[in-house]
Short mmCIF file of C-alpha atoms in Angstrom, two decimals:
data_model
loop_
_atom_site.label_atom_id
_atom_site.label_comp_id
_atom_site.label_asym_id
_atom_site.label_seq_id
_atom_site.Cartn_x
_atom_site.Cartn_y
_atom_site.Cartn_z
CA MET A 1 -4.94 -1.62 16.12
CA ASP A 2 -7.16 -2.40 19.11
CA LEU A 3 -10.27 -4.43 18.27
CA ILE A 4 -12.46 -5.22 21.31
CA GLY A 5 -9.41 -5.37 23.54
CA THR A 6 -7.17 -7.33 21.18
CA GLU A 7 -4.24 -5.81 19.32
CA ILE A 8 -4.16 -6.85 15.66
CA PRO A 9 -2.46 -5.63 12.45
CA ARG A 10 -4.26 -2.87 10.57
CA MET A 11 -5.58 -5.16 7.88
CA GLY A 12 -7.97 -8.07 7.63
CA LEU A 13 -8.89 -10.56 4.93
CA GLY A 14 -12.26 -10.09 3.22
CA CYS A 15 -13.70 -13.50 2.37
CA TRP A 16 -16.44 -12.69 -0.14
CA PRO A 17 -14.17 -13.60 -3.11
CA ILE A 18 -13.27 -17.05 -1.76
CA GLY A 19 -16.87 -17.91 -0.90
CA GLY A 20 -17.53 -19.26 -4.36
CA PRO A 21 -20.76 -19.08 -6.34
CA PHE A 22 -24.17 -18.11 -5.03
CA TYR A 23 -27.12 -16.60 -6.82
CA ALA A 24 -30.32 -14.58 -6.78
CA GLY A 25 -32.20 -16.43 -9.48
CA ASP A 26 -29.88 -16.40 -12.51
CA GLN A 27 -27.85 -13.48 -11.22
CA ALA A 28 -24.41 -14.41 -9.90
CA LEU A 29 -23.53 -12.81 -6.56
CA GLY A 30 -20.10 -14.36 -6.08
CA TYR A 31 -16.75 -13.97 -7.81
CA SER A 32 -15.69 -16.11 -10.77
CA ASN A 33 -12.70 -18.46 -11.03
CA VAL A 34 -12.73 -19.44 -7.37
CA ASP A 35 -10.77 -22.58 -6.51
CA THR A 36 -11.30 -24.20 -3.11
CA VAL A 37 -7.72 -25.47 -2.79
CA GLU A 38 -6.37 -22.01 -3.60
CA SER A 39 -8.84 -20.49 -1.14
CA PHE A 40 -7.31 -22.55 1.68
CA ARG A 41 -3.88 -21.35 0.55
CA VAL A 42 -5.13 -17.75 0.63
CA ILE A 43 -6.24 -18.13 4.24
CA ASP A 44 -2.92 -19.75 5.17
CA ALA A 45 -0.96 -17.02 3.37
CA ALA A 46 -2.91 -14.34 5.21
CA TRP A 47 -2.20 -16.04 8.51
CA ASP A 48 1.49 -16.49 7.71
CA GLY A 49 1.67 -12.81 6.76
CA GLY A 50 0.37 -11.77 10.16
CA ILE A 51 -3.34 -11.25 9.39
CA ARG A 52 -5.52 -12.17 12.34
CA LEU A 53 -8.90 -10.72 11.33
CA PHE A 54 -11.00 -12.65 8.82
CA ASP A 55 -14.24 -11.04 7.67
CA THR A 56 -17.02 -13.11 6.14
CA ALA A 57 -20.82 -13.37 6.03
CA ASN A 58 -23.13 -16.33 6.36
CA VAL A 59 -24.44 -15.59 2.87
CA TYR A 60 -21.05 -15.65 1.08
CA GLY A 61 -21.16 -18.75 -1.08
CA ALA A 62 -24.40 -19.61 0.77
CA GLY A 63 -22.38 -20.71 3.82
CA HIS A 64 -19.30 -21.94 1.94
CA ALA A 65 -16.99 -19.11 3.08
CA GLU A 66 -17.78 -19.86 6.73
CA TYR A 67 -17.13 -23.56 6.15
CA LEU A 68 -13.73 -22.72 4.62
CA LEU A 69 -12.74 -20.50 7.54
CA GLY A 70 -13.94 -23.08 10.02
CA GLN A 71 -11.67 -25.71 8.54
CA ALA A 72 -8.68 -23.46 7.87
CA LEU A 73 -8.64 -21.65 11.21
CA GLU A 74 -9.59 -24.49 13.53
CA GLY A 75 -7.16 -24.59 16.43
CA ARG A 76 -5.77 -21.12 15.73
CA ALA A 77 -6.82 -19.40 18.93
CA ASP A 78 -5.54 -15.97 17.88
CA ALA A 79 -7.80 -15.82 14.83
CA MET A 80 -10.59 -13.24 15.01
CA ILE A 81 -13.64 -13.76 12.83
CA SER A 82 -16.31 -11.25 11.93
CA SER A 83 -19.42 -12.44 10.14
CA LYS A 84 -22.79 -11.07 9.09
CA ILE A 85 -26.41 -12.15 9.25
CA GLY A 86 -29.61 -10.83 7.74
CA MET A 87 -30.26 -12.80 4.56
CA SER A 88 -31.88 -16.20 4.06
CA PHE A 89 -30.26 -18.71 1.72
CA ASP A 90 -30.23 -22.38 0.72
CA GLU A 91 -26.85 -24.09 1.17
CA ARG A 92 -27.76 -26.80 -1.35
CA THR A 93 -29.05 -24.68 -4.24
CA LYS A 94 -26.81 -21.66 -3.44
CA GLN A 95 -29.86 -19.43 -3.85
CA ILE A 96 -30.41 -16.26 -1.80
CA GLY A 97 -33.85 -15.67 -0.31
CA ASP A 98 -35.48 -12.78 1.52
CA GLU A 99 -34.10 -10.44 4.13
CA GLU A 100 -34.42 -11.87 7.64
CA THR A 101 -35.85 -9.10 9.80
CA ASP A 102 -37.73 -11.21 12.34
CA PRO A 103 -35.85 -11.10 15.68
CA SER A 104 -36.68 -14.77 16.24
CA GLY A 105 -34.30 -15.65 13.41
CA VAL A 106 -31.22 -14.02 14.93
CA MET A 107 -30.26 -16.75 17.39
CA PRO A 108 -30.68 -19.62 14.88
CA ALA A 109 -28.59 -17.69 12.35
CA ILE A 110 -25.84 -17.26 14.94
CA GLU A 111 -25.97 -20.93 15.88
CA ASN A 112 -25.68 -21.95 12.22
CA SER A 113 -22.71 -19.64 11.69
CA LEU A 114 -20.98 -21.05 14.77
CA ARG A 115 -21.54 -24.57 13.43
CA ARG A 116 -20.02 -23.73 10.04
CA LEU A 117 -17.15 -21.78 11.64
CA ARG A 118 -16.44 -24.55 14.19
CA ARG A 119 -16.27 -21.93 16.91
CA ASP A 120 -17.94 -21.19 20.22
CA ARG A 121 -18.02 -17.44 19.66
CA ILE A 122 -18.03 -14.87 16.85
CA ASP A 123 -15.79 -11.90 17.58
CA VAL A 124 -17.81 -9.26 15.69
CA LEU A 125 -21.26 -9.99 14.29
CA PHE A 126 -22.61 -7.49 11.76
CA LEU A 127 -26.15 -6.88 10.62
CA HIS A 128 -25.89 -7.29 6.84
CA LEU A 129 -28.89 -5.12 5.91
CA ASN A 130 -27.43 -1.82 4.77
CA ASP A 131 -30.54 0.36 4.60
CA LEU A 132 -32.84 -1.32 7.12
CA PRO A 133 -34.74 1.34 9.09
CA VAL A 134 -33.47 1.88 12.62
CA LYS A 135 -36.79 0.87 14.20
CA ALA A 136 -36.65 -2.49 12.42
CA ALA A 137 -32.97 -2.97 13.32
CA GLU A 138 -33.31 -2.28 17.05
CA PRO A 139 -34.92 -5.63 18.00
CA LEU A 140 -32.29 -7.48 15.92
CA PHE A 141 -29.51 -5.84 17.90
CA GLU A 142 -31.33 -6.64 21.13
CA GLU A 143 -31.13 -10.30 20.15
CA MET A 144 -27.45 -9.93 19.31
CA ASP A 145 -26.90 -8.47 22.76
CA LYS A 146 -28.61 -11.51 24.29
CA ALA A 147 -26.22 -13.70 22.30
CA ARG A 148 -23.35 -11.62 23.69
CA ALA A 149 -24.59 -12.21 27.23
CA GLN A 150 -24.57 -15.95 26.47
CA GLY A 151 -20.99 -15.78 25.18
CA LYS A 152 -21.88 -16.63 21.59
CA VAL A 153 -20.98 -13.17 20.29
CA ARG A 154 -18.13 -11.06 21.58
CA SER A 155 -19.44 -7.80 20.06
CA PHE A 156 -21.58 -6.62 17.18
CA GLY A 157 -22.08 -3.85 14.64
CA TRP A 158 -23.79 -2.81 11.43
CA SER A 159 -22.68 -3.13 7.82
CA THR A 160 -24.19 0.12 6.61
CA ASP A 161 -23.33 3.26 4.70
CA PHE A 162 -25.78 5.46 6.62
CA PRO A 163 -24.23 7.62 9.39
CA LYS A 164 -27.60 8.16 11.08
CA SER A 165 -27.99 4.41 11.48
CA VAL A 166 -24.60 4.22 13.16
CA ASP A 167 -25.37 7.12 15.49
CA ALA A 168 -28.66 5.53 16.49
CA MET A 169 -27.09 2.23 17.52
CA ALA A 170 -23.62 3.23 18.72
CA GLY A 171 -24.68 3.73 22.32
CA ILE A 172 -25.79 0.11 22.80
CA ASP A 173 -23.50 -1.98 24.97
CA GLY A 174 -21.57 -4.37 22.76
CA PHE A 175 -21.86 -2.25 19.60
CA SER A 176 -18.20 -1.98 18.61
CA ALA A 177 -17.89 -1.58 14.85
CA VAL A 178 -19.36 -0.44 11.58
CA GLN A 179 -18.54 -1.80 8.14
CA HIS A 180 -18.80 0.60 5.22
CA VAL A 181 -17.47 1.39 1.76
CA MET A 182 -14.38 3.54 1.52
CA ASN A 183 -11.56 3.81 -1.01
CA VAL A 184 -9.49 6.29 -3.01
CA PHE A 185 -12.49 6.96 -5.25
CA PHE A 186 -14.96 7.35 -2.38
CA ASP A 187 -13.52 8.72 0.84
CA ALA A 188 -16.80 8.54 2.82
CA PRO A 189 -16.19 11.59 5.07
CA SER A 190 -19.59 11.41 6.76
CA MET A 191 -19.08 7.77 7.71
CA ARG A 192 -15.54 8.42 8.90
CA LYS A 193 -16.90 11.15 11.18
CA ALA A 194 -19.59 8.81 12.52
CA VAL A 195 -16.94 6.21 13.36
CA GLU A 196 -14.74 8.80 15.03
CA ARG A 197 -17.39 10.55 17.12
CA ASN A 198 -18.69 7.21 18.38
CA ARG A 199 -15.18 5.75 18.89
CA LEU A 200 -15.96 2.63 16.89
CA VAL A 201 -13.78 0.51 14.64
CA GLY A 202 -14.46 1.05 10.95
CA PHE A 203 -14.17 -2.07 8.81
CA VAL A 204 -13.49 -0.80 5.28
CA ARG A 205 -15.14 -2.89 2.59
CA SER A 206 -14.40 -2.41 -1.11
CA PRO A 207 -11.03 -0.83 -0.21
CA LEU A 208 -9.74 -1.69 -3.70
CA ALA A 209 -12.99 -0.82 -5.53
CA MET A 210 -13.68 -4.46 -6.46
CA GLY A 211 -10.22 -4.71 -8.00
CA ILE A 212 -10.10 -1.48 -10.03
CA LEU A 213 -7.46 0.00 -7.69
CA THR A 214 -5.08 -2.91 -8.34
CA GLY A 215 -4.56 -1.67 -11.90
CA LYS A 216 -5.28 -5.16 -13.21
CA TYR A 217 -8.36 -4.23 -15.21
CA LYS A 218 -7.99 -2.24 -18.40
CA ALA A 219 -10.70 -0.61 -20.50
CA ASP A 220 -11.01 -3.62 -22.84
CA PHE A 221 -11.36 -6.19 -20.04
CA LYS A 222 -14.70 -7.88 -19.42
CA VAL A 223 -15.48 -10.00 -16.38
CA PRO A 224 -17.15 -13.40 -16.89
CA ALA A 225 -20.94 -13.58 -16.74
CA ASP A 226 -20.77 -15.65 -13.53
CA ASP A 227 -19.13 -12.81 -11.61
CA ILE A 228 -20.90 -10.25 -9.37
CA ARG A 229 -19.11 -7.49 -11.28
CA ALA A 230 -21.01 -8.43 -14.44
CA MET A 231 -24.19 -7.11 -12.83
CA ASN A 232 -24.91 -3.43 -13.38
CA SER A 233 -25.53 -1.61 -10.12
CA THR A 234 -26.05 2.01 -9.17
CA VAL A 235 -24.53 1.25 -5.76
CA ARG A 236 -21.46 -0.70 -6.94
CA ASP A 237 -20.76 0.99 -10.27
CA TYR A 238 -17.04 0.21 -10.50
CA PHE A 239 -17.97 -2.06 -13.41
CA GLN A 240 -20.70 -1.44 -15.97
CA ASP A 241 -21.73 -4.09 -18.49
CA GLY A 242 -18.90 -6.15 -17.05
CA ARG A 243 -16.21 -3.60 -17.93
CA PRO A 244 -14.28 -1.28 -15.59
CA GLY A 245 -15.87 2.16 -15.43
CA ALA A 246 -14.10 4.76 -17.55
CA LYS A 247 -14.51 7.40 -14.84
CA TYR A 248 -12.61 5.24 -12.35
CA LEU A 249 -9.85 4.40 -14.81
CA ALA A 250 -9.46 8.13 -15.46
CA SER A 251 -9.07 8.92 -11.77
CA LEU A 252 -6.67 6.01 -11.27
CA ALA A 253 -4.46 7.25 -14.11
CA ALA A 254 -4.36 10.69 -12.49
CA VAL A 255 -3.04 9.41 -9.14
CA HIS A 256 -1.13 6.31 -10.28
CA GLU A 257 2.32 7.82 -9.73
CA LEU A 258 1.40 9.18 -6.31
CA LEU A 259 -0.05 5.89 -5.06
CA THR A 260 3.02 3.94 -6.15
CA GLN A 261 5.58 6.18 -4.46
CA GLY A 262 8.14 4.42 -2.28
CA GLY A 263 7.98 1.21 -4.26
CA ARG A 264 4.34 0.48 -3.47
CA THR A 265 2.15 -1.40 -5.90
CA LEU A 266 -1.17 0.24 -6.79
CA ALA A 267 -3.02 -2.04 -4.38
CA GLN A 268 -0.55 -1.28 -1.60
CA GLY A 269 -0.72 2.46 -2.25
CA SER A 270 -4.52 2.35 -2.14
CA LEU A 271 -4.45 0.50 1.18
CA CYS A 272 -1.80 2.86 2.54
CA TRP A 273 -4.08 5.76 1.56
CA LEU A 274 -6.76 4.25 3.80
CA MET A 275 -4.29 3.84 6.66
CA ALA A 276 -3.44 7.53 6.40
CA LYS A 277 -7.10 8.57 6.45
CA SER A 278 -8.00 7.28 9.91
CA GLU A 279 -6.42 5.30 12.72
CA LEU A 280 -9.81 3.86 13.60
CA HIS A 281 -10.30 2.12 10.25
CA ILE A 282 -9.09 -1.31 9.18
CA PRO A 283 -9.18 -2.31 5.49
CA ILE A 284 -10.50 -5.79 4.72
CA PRO A 285 -9.44 -6.38 1.10
CA GLY A 286 -10.58 -9.60 -0.50
CA ALA A 287 -8.30 -11.98 -2.36
CA ARG A 288 -8.80 -15.06 -4.52
CA THR A 289 -5.11 -15.98 -4.92
CA VAL A 290 -2.02 -16.18 -2.74
CA ALA A 291 -0.32 -13.55 -4.90
CA GLN A 292 -3.14 -11.10 -4.24
CA VAL A 293 -3.14 -11.54 -0.48
CA GLU A 294 0.65 -11.30 -0.29
CA ASP A 295 0.56 -8.08 -2.31
CA ASN A 296 -2.05 -6.63 0.04
CA ILE A 297 -0.07 -7.59 3.14
CA GLY A 298 2.91 -5.70 1.73
CA ALA A 299 1.04 -2.48 2.48
CA LEU A 300 1.62 -3.10 6.19
CA GLU A 301 5.38 -2.89 5.68
CA HIS A 302 5.10 0.41 3.79
CA GLY A 303 2.64 1.98 6.23
CA ALA A 304 0.42 5.02 5.76
CA LEU A 305 1.10 7.37 2.85
CA PRO A 306 2.97 10.55 3.87
CA HIS A 307 0.91 13.66 4.51
CA ASN A 308 2.31 15.55 1.51
CA VAL A 309 1.43 12.69 -0.83
CA MET A 310 -2.09 12.54 0.59
CA GLU A 311 -2.50 16.25 -0.11
CA GLU A 312 -1.37 15.80 -3.71
CA ILE A 313 -3.77 12.92 -4.24
CA GLU A 314 -6.65 14.96 -2.83
CA ALA A 315 -5.74 17.83 -5.13
CA TRP A 316 -5.69 15.59 -8.20
CA LEU A 317 -9.00 13.95 -7.37
CA ALA A 318 -10.58 17.36 -6.73
CA ARG A 319 -9.81 18.29 -10.33
CA GLU A 320 -12.17 15.52 -11.41
CA PRO A 321 -10.82 14.48 -14.81
CA GLU A 322 -13.57 13.99 -17.36
CA GLY A 323 -15.78 11.10 -16.30
CA ALA A 324 -14.11 10.75 -12.90
CA PRO A 325 -16.19 9.99 -9.78
CA ARG A 326 -16.96 12.67 -7.23
CA SER A 327 -16.15 11.76 -3.63
CA ARG A 328 -18.91 12.20 -1.08
#
């Protein structure tokens, strides 16, 4: 896949899970059971498996994820890093603050990310404010473009699930990518069309539905209280009251056999489904362990799901088993 003139494999590593704990008050926003030593191994395993794109955000772990990448990837010239700005946070207390919408804060945020990443330039810098109005976003992107002119940013984009936001910004020089939710449960056709008509690169976040599509989580499983998935959310409803959503488990059961055709694991089949959906999209699954990242990388060897399998999956999901999610 071509990303701002560089050919890379069609998968990246999402670094939210390895960022460690951070909070909004008492509410955990990170993933539980994160081990720093294992996180370094995850990055190394991704690199050894051919991954060259590492996606993070300054807020993950309140800066910790960027520090990890900075140490692990130092001296690896082929590594491409995408990061995000838009939220204030305290590195010491791990507390998240307000949204940063003042254009004067863009350049300092970039400088701080470069310091943590031990790099002179960020390959793709995303605005991390999903539903910020376009008028408020425009001056932030103007500042990003100034950073691009100074060589501190190679390109930029928006982490948003709103096609109109993408269309409004896509014509700006340097705007190369959009990051949005997409997975077997939620195929995001309107966002896919926005990526395609604007010839952008689509970074796919939540490609495994926060782990549901790995098949690891059964109905009786409950995530620890210090895990982001313990928080009920109308936006990220894969887990409710810390348990995997019954509607998603029902849909997964319906397509399990189809996703695992050809010797694929569930995670690999789900990633191969994304590869078949669009050549302009690159999944960025997260991983906390070496085993997880190696399983994800295996999807590259299998490649996109065949057309006939994709049709069968679409047909099954269209039946909407009781409690199953409706794609939009």
